Coordinates of C-alpha atoms in Angstrom, one line a residue:
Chain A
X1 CA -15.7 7.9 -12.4
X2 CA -15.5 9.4 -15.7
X3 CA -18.2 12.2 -16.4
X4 CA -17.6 12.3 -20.1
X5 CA -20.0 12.6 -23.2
X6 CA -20.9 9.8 -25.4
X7 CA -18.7 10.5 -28.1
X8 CA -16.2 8.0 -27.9
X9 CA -17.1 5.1 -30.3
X10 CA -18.0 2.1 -28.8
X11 CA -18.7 -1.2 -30.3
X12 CA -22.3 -3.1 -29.6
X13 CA -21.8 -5.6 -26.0
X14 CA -19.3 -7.8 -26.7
X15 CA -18.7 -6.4 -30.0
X16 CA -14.4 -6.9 -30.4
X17 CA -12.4 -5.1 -33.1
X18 CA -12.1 -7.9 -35.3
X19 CA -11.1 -5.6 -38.5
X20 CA -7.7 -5.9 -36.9
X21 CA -7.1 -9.3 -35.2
X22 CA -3.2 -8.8 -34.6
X23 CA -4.2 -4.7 -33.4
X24 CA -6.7 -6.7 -31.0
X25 CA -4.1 -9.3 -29.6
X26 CA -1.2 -6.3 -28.7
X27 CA -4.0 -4.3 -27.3
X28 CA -4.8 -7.3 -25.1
X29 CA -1.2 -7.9 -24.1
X30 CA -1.0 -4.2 -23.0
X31 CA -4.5 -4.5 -21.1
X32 CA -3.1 -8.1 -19.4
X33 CA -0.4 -6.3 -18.5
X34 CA -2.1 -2.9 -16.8
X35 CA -4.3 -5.6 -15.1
X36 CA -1.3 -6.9 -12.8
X37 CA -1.7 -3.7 -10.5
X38 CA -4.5 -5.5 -9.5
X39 CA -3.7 -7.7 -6.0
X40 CA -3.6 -11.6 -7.6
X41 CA -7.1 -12.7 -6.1
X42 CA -9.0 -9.8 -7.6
X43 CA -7.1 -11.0 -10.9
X44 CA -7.9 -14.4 -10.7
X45 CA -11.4 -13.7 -10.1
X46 CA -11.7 -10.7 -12.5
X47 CA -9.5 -10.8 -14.8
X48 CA -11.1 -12.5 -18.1
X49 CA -14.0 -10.7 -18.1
X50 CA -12.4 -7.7 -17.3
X51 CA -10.5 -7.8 -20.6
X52 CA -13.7 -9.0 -22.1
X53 CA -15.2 -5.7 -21.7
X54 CA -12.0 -3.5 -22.4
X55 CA -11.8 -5.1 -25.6
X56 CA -15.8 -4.9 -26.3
X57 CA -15.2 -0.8 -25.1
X58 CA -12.1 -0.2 -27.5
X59 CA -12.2 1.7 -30.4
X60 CA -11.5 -0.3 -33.9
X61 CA -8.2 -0.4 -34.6
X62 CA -7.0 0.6 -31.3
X63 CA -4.0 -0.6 -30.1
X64 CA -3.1 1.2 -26.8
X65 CA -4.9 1.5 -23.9
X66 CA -5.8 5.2 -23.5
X67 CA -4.3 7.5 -21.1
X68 CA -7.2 8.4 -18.9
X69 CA -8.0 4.0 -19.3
X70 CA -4.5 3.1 -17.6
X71 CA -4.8 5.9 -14.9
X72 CA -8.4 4.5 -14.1
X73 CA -7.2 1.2 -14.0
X74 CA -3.5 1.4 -12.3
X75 CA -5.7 4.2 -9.5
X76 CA -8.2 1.1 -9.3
X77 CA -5.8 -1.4 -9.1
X78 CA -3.7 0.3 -6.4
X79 CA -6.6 1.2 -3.9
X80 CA -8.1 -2.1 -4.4
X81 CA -4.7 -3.4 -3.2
X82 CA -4.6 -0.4 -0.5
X83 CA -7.9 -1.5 0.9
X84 CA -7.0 -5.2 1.1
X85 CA -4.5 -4.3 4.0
X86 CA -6.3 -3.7 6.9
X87 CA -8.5 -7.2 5.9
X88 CA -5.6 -8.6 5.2
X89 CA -3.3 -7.9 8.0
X90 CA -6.6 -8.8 10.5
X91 CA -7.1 -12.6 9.0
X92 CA -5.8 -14.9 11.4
X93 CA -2.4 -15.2 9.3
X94 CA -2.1 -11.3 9.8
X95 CA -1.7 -11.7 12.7
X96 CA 0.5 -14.3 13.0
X97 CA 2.6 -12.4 10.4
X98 CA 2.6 -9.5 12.7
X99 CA 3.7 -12.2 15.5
X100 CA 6.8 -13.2 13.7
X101 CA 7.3 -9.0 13.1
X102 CA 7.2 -8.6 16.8
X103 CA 9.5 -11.7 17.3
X104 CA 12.6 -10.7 14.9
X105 CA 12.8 -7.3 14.5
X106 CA 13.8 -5.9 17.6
X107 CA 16.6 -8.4 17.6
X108 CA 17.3 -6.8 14.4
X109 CA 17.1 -3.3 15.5
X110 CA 19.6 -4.6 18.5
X111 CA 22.3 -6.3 16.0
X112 CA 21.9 -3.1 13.7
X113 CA 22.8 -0.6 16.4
X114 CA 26.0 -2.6 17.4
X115 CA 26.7 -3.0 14.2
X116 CA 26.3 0.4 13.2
X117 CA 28.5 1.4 16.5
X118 CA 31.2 -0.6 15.6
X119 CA 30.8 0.9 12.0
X120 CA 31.0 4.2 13.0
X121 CA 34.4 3.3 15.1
X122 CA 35.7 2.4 12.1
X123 CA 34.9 5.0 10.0
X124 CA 35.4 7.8 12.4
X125 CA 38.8 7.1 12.5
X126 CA 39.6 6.2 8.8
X127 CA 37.7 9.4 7.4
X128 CA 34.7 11.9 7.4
X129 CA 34.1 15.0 9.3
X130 CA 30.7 14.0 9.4
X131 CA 30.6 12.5 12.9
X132 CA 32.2 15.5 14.5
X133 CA 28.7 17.5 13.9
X134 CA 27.2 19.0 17.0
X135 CA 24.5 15.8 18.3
X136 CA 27.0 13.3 16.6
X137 CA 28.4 10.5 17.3
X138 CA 26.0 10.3 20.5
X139 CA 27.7 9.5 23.6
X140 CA 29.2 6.0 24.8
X141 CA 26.9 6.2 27.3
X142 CA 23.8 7.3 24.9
X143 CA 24.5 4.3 22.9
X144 CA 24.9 2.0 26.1
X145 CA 21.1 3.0 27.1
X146 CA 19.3 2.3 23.4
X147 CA 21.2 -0.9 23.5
X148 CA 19.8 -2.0 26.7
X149 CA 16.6 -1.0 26.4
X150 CA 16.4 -3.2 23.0
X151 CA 17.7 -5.9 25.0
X152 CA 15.0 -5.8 27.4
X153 CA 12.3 -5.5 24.2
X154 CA 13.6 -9.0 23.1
X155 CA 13.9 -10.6 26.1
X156 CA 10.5 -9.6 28.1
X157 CA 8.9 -10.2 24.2
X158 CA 10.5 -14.2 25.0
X159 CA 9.2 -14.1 28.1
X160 CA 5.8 -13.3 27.0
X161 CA 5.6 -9.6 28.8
X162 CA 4.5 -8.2 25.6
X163 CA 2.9 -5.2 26.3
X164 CA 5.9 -3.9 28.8
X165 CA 8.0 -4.6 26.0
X166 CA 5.7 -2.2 23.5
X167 CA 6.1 0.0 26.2
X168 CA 9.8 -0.2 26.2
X169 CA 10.3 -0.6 22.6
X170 CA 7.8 3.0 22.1
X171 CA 10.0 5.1 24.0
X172 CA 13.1 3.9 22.1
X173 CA 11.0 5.2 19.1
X174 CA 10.4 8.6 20.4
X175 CA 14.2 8.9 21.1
X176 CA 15.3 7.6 17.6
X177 CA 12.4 10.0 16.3
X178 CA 14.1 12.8 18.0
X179 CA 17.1 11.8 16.5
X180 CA 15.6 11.7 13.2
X181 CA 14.0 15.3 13.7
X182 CA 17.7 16.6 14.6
X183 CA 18.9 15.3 11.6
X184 CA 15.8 17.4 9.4
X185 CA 16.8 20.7 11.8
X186 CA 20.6 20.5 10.7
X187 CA 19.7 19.5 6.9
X188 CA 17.8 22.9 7.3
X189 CA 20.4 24.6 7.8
X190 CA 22.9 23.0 5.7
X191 CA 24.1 23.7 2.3
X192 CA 25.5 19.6 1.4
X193 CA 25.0 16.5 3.5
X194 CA 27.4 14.1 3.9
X195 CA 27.7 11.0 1.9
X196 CA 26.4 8.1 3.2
X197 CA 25.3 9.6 6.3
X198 CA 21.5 8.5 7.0
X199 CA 22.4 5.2 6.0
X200 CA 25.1 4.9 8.7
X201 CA 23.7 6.8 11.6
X202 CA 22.3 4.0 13.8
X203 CA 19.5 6.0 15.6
X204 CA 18.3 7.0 12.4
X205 CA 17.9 5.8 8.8
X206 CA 16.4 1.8 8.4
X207 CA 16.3 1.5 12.3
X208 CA 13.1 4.2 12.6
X209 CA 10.9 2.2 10.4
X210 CA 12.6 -1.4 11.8
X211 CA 11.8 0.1 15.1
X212 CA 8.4 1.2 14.7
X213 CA 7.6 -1.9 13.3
X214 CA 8.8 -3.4 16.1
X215 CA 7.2 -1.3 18.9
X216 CA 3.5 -1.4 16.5
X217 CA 3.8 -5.2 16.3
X218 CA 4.4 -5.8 19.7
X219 CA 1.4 -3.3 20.6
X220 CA -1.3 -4.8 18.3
X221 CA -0.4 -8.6 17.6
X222 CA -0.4 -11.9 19.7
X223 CA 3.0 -11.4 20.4
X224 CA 6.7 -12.9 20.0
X225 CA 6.0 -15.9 21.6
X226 CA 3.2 -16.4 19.1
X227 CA 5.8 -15.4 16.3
X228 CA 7.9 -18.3 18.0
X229 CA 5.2 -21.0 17.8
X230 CA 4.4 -19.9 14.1
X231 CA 7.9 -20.3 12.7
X232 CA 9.8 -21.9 15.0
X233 CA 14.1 -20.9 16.8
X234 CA 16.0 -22.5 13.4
X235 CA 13.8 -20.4 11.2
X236 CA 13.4 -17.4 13.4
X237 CA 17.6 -16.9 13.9
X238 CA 17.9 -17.7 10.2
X239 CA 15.1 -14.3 9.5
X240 CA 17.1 -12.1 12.0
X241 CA 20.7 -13.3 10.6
X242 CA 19.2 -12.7 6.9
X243 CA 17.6 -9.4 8.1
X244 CA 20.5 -8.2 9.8
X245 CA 22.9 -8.8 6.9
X246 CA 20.3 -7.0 4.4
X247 CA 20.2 -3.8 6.6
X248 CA 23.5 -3.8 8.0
X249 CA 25.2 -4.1 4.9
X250 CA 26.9 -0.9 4.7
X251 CA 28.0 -1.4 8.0
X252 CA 29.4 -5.0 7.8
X253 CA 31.4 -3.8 4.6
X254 CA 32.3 -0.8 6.5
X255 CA 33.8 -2.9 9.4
X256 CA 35.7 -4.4 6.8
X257 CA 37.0 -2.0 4.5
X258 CA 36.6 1.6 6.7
X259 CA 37.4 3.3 3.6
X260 CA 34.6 1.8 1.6
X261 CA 32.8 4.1 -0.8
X262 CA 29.2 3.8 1.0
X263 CA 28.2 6.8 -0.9
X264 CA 28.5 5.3 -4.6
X265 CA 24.9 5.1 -6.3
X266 CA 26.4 1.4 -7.1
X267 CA 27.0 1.1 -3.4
X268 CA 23.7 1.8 -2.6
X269 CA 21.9 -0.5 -5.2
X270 CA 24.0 -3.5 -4.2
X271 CA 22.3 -2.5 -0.4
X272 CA 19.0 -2.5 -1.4
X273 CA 19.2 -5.6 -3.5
X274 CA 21.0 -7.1 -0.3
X275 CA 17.7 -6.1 1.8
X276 CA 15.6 -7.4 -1.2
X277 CA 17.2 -10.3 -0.7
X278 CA 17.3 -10.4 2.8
X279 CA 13.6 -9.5 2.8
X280 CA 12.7 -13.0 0.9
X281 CA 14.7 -14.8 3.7
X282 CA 10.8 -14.1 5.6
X283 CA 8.9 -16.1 3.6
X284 CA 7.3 -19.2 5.6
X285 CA 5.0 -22.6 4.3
X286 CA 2.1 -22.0 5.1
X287 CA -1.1 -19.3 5.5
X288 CA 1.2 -16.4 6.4
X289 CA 3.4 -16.9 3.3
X290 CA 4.9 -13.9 1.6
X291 CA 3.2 -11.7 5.0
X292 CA 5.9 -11.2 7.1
X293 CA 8.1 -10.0 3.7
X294 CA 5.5 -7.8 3.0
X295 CA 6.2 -6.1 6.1
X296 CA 9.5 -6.1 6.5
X297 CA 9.7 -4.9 2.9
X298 CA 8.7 -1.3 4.0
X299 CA 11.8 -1.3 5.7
X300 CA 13.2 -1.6 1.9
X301 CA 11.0 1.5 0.4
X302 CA 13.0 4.2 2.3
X303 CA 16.3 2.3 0.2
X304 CA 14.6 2.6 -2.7
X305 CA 14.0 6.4 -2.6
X306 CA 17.8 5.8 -3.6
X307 CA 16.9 4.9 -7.3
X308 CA 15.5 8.6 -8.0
X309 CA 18.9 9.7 -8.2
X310 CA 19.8 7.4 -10.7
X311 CA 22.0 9.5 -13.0
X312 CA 21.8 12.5 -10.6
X313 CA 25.1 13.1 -9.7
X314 CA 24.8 16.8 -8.3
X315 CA 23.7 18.3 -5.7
X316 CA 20.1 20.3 -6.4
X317 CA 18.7 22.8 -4.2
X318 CA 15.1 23.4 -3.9
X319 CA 13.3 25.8 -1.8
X320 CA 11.6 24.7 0.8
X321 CA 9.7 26.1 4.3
X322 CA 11.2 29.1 2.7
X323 CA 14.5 27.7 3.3
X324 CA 17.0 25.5 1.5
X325 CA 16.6 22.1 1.8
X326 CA 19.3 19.6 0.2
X327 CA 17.3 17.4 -2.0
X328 CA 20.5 14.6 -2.0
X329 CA 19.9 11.1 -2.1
X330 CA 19.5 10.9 1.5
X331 CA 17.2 14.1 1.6
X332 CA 14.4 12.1 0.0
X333 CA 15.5 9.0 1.9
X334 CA 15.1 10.7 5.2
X335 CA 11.7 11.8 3.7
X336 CA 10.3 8.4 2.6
X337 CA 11.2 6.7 6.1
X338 CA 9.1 9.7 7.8
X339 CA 6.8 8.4 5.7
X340 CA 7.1 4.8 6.2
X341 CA 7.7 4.9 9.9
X342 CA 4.6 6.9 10.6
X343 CA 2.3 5.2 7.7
X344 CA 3.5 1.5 9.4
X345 CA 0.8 3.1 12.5
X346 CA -2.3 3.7 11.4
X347 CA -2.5 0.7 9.2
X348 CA -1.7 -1.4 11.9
X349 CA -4.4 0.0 14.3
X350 CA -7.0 0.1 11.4
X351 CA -6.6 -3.8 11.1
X352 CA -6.9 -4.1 14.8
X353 CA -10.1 -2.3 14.9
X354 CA -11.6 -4.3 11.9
X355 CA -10.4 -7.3 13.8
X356 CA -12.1 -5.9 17.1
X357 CA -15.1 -5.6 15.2
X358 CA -15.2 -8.4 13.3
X359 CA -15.3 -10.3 16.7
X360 CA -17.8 -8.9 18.2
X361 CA -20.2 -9.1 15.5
X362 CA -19.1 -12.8 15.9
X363 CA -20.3 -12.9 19.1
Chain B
X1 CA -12.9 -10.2 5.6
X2 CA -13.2 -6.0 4.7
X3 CA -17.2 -5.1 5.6
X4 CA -18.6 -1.5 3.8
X5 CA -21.1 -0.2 6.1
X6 CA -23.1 1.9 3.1
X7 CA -26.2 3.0 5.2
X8 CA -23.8 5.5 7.2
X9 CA -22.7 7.4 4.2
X10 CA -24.7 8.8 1.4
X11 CA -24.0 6.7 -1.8
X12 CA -21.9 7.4 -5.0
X13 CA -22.8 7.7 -8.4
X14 CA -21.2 5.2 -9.3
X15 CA -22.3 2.3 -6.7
X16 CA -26.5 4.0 -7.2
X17 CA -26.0 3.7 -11.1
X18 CA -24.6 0.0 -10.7
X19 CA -27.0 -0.8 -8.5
X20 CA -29.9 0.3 -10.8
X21 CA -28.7 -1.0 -13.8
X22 CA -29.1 -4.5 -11.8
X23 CA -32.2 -3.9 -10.4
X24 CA -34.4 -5.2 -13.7
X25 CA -32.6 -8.0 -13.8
X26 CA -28.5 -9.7 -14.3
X27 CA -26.9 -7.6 -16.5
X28 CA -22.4 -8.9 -17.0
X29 CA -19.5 -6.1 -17.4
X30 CA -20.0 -4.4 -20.3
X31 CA -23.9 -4.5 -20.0
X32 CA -23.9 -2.5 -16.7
X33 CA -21.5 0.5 -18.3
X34 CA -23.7 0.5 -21.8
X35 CA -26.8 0.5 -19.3
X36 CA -25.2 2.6 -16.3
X37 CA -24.8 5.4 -19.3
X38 CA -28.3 5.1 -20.6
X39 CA -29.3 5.5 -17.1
X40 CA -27.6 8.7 -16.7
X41 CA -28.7 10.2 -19.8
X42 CA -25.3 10.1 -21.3
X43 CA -23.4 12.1 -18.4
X44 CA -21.9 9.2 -16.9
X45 CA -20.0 7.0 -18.2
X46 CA -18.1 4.2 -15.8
X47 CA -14.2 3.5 -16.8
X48 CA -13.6 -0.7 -16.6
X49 CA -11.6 0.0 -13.4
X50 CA -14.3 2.2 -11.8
X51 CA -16.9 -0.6 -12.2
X52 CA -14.7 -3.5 -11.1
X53 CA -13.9 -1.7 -8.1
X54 CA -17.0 -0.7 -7.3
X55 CA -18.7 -4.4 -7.9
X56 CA -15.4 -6.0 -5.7
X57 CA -17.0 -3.8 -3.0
X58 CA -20.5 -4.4 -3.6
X59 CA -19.7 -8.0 -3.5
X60 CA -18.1 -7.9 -0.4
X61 CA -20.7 -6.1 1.6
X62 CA -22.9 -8.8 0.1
X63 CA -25.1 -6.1 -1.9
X64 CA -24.7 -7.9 -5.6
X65 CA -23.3 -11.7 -6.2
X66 CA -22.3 -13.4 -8.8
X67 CA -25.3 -14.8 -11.4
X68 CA -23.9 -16.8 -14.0
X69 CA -20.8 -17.4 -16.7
X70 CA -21.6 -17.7 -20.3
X71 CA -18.5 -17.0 -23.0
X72 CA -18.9 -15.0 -25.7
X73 CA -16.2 -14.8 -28.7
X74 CA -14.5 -17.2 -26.5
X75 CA -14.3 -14.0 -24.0
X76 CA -15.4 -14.9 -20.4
X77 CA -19.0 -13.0 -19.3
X78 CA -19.9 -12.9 -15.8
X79 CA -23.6 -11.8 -14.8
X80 CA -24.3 -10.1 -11.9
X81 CA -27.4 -9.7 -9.8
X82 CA -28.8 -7.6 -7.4
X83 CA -29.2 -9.2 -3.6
X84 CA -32.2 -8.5 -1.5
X85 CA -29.9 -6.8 0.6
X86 CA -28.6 -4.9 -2.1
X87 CA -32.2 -4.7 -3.3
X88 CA -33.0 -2.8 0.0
X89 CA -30.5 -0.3 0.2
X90 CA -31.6 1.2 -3.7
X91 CA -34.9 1.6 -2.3
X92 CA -33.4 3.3 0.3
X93 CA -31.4 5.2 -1.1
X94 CA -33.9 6.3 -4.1
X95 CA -36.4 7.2 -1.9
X96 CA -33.6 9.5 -0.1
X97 CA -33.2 11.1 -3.7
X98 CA -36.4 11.7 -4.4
X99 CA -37.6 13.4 -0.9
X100 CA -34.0 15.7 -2.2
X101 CA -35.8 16.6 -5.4
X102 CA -38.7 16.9 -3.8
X103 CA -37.5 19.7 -1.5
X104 CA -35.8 21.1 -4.1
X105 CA -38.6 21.1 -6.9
X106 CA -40.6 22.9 -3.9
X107 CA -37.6 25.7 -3.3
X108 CA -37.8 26.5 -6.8
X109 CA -41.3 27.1 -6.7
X110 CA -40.9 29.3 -3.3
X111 CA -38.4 30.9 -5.5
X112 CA -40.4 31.7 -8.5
X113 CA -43.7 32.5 -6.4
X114 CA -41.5 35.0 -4.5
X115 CA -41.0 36.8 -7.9
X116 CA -37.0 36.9 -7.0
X117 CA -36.1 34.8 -10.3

């Protein structure tokens, strides 16, 4: 809400700026264009008349939209999209989105940890210190246990014993999470982080938010089996082989070149158009469409905290809990998957409620 | 589909001054901000993303709909009216505002009669 005086010039109701035809026709391009942070329904709906009355409010002569105008309407855009979620993710092709969710990515959490184990063989012995910290690499034995447990979330999910699987799947989460929260204690403490390293620890990095979107999907959707039914085997193995190759693909090119510079800003871009890519391999005919990409794809955002480094090629130190924390590429990365990983919750449980409640105003 | 229970939480400026600007009759876009500011006595005056927010939410708790489409300089115009529902809720919610002022006018007074202006 804007409350702002009457001075700024308005024309009469649908009064245009027609002193200045070709002013009017770039100012409508640029209001066309703010208008696509608006989710395509709203636009479709909205959209004509919208720019009916931003053209009837502009000034004569105006040829931007002004800066308090595109805040108002990127702010609007984005919550509009924001509150669609929870409706969204509810419908009955929410739900089978989530389905398929709860169907592939636990097996892609699983071929992401052996891949990232076989990875770090690889690398341990061609190069980097890193792996010789304190809590790293975990134990034989360690890894042995995750892997298993992941196992047993994809097969009970096949065998329809959903809920023992989001059982399973939830404490695999809490041990990645402490894994993640060692990682934050020793970045405390640390004057340079490795190269590379989130993206190639296994029980961190990509497999925290892959994981709690597993173990969330299995809590609060029909289920794998239901996942099964919506896109069928072919289409389900072809998800989890595109998947795995988009989120394993430092490790794959790790396993064949050890020496490979996973570090390189190039490096990293090339991974996050693989998951991009990868991501798109989710789409299915049908109601649930682009869905089950949409939530995959906030397995991509943490990748993309990448990009704010573009052309950052030092280190920089900023203070933080009064103590240095190493704001490196993967210091924001580690930062947007906390955020991810713990946002992918309450969203989840906010369209089970309204789908709760939905039915039993039904009733 | 996303339901906005309003009667649980007081309601904004925004929503109360769109609501109004409808209750004499359809009013499109642009009509309801011209109005909506004339309303307020000038304070107020709704941003084009503000208003189509707040009228995507109105419409989905079924409080205004749709009226008619007319176009205008060969610009699409979309009226919209008030519901009964939505009809309801502004008499609700305007009689909550004026037993406000009400107690309010009458603190004054206390105020004033108690000499501690």
């Amino acid at each position: 809400v804007s409350a702002a005086g009457t001075g700024q010039a308005t024309g009469q109701a649908g009064d245009m700026p027609a002193r200045d035809p070709a002013g009017a026709a770039v100012l409508e391009r640029r209001y066309r264009r703010l208008l696509r942070c608006y989710p395509p329904s709203h636009r479709e709906f909205h959209r004509e008349e919208m720019l009916g009355v931003l053209l009837a409010a502009a000034r004569p002569g105006q040829r931007t939209p002004g800066l308090r105008e595109t805040v108002n309407l990127a702010a609007c855009g984005l919550a509009i999209r924001v509150r669609r979620i929870p409706g969204w993710l509810a419908a009955d092709a929410g739900q089978d989105a989530l389905a398929v969710v709860s169907l592939i990515t636990p097996a892609v959490v699983l071929i992401l940890l052996a891949l990232g184990r076989e990875a770090m063989d690889a690398t341990a012995a061609a190069r980097d210190p890193f792996w010789g910290w304190p809590p790293f690499p975990p134990s034989a034995g360690h890894f042995v246990v995750v892997m298993t447990a992941w196992l047993a979330v994809v097969l009970l999910g096949l065998a329809g014993a959903r809920r023992t699987a989001a059982a399973i799947a939830s404490i695999s989460l809490t041990i990645a999470w402490l894994a993640v929260l060692t990682v934050i204690s020793l970045l405390l403490g640390q004057s340079a982080f490795p190269p590379g390293g989130l993206i190639q620890f296994p029980a961190a990095g990509f497999n925290v938010v892959l994981a709690s979107l597993a173990a969330c999907s299995l809590a609060l959707s029909p289920g794998p089996r239901r996942g099964l039914a919506v896109v069928g085997w072919r289409r389900a193995c072809l998800m989890i082989a595109g998947l795995s190759a988009g989120f394993g693909f430092p490790a794959i090119v790790q396993l064949v070149h050890p020496a490979a510079p996973v570090g390189d800003l190039a490096f990293r871009l090339l991974g996050v158009l693989a998951i991009a890519l990868a991501v798109a391999v989710t789409r299915v005919r049908g109601p649930v469409g682009w869905r089950v990409a949409g939530l995959v794809a906030a397995g991509l955002l943490p990748s993309l905290a990448v990009l704010q480094g573009v052309g950052r090629a030092a280190l920089q130190r900023s203070n933080f809990l009064g103590t240095y924390f190493v704001w490196t590429f993967s210091g924001w990365t580690l930062l947007v998957i906390l955020l991810v990983a713990v946002l992918v919750w309450p969203v989840a449980i906010v369209s089970r409620l309204g789908r709760v409640s939905r039915a039993s105003r039904a009733r | 589909m996303y339901v906005y229970d309003m009667k649980k939480r007081s309601m904004q400026e925004p929503t109360f001054l769109i609501l109004t600007a409808l209750a004499a009759g359809p009013q499109h876009g642009y009509g309801i901000i011209t109005d909506a500011e004339r309303i307020s006595g000038g304070v107020t005056r709704l941003q084009t993303g503000t208003l189509y927010m707040a009228l995507d939410r109105l419409r989905s708790a079924r409080l205004v709909e749709p009226d008619r489409e007319e176009v205008a300089d060969g610009r699409l115009r979309r009226y919209y009216r008030l519901t009964d529902q939505g009809a309801t809720l502004l008499a609700a919610e305007t009689d909550r505002r004026r037993a406000s002022a009400a107690v309010a006018a009458q603190r004054l007074r206390t105020r004033l009669a108690g000499g501690t202006a």
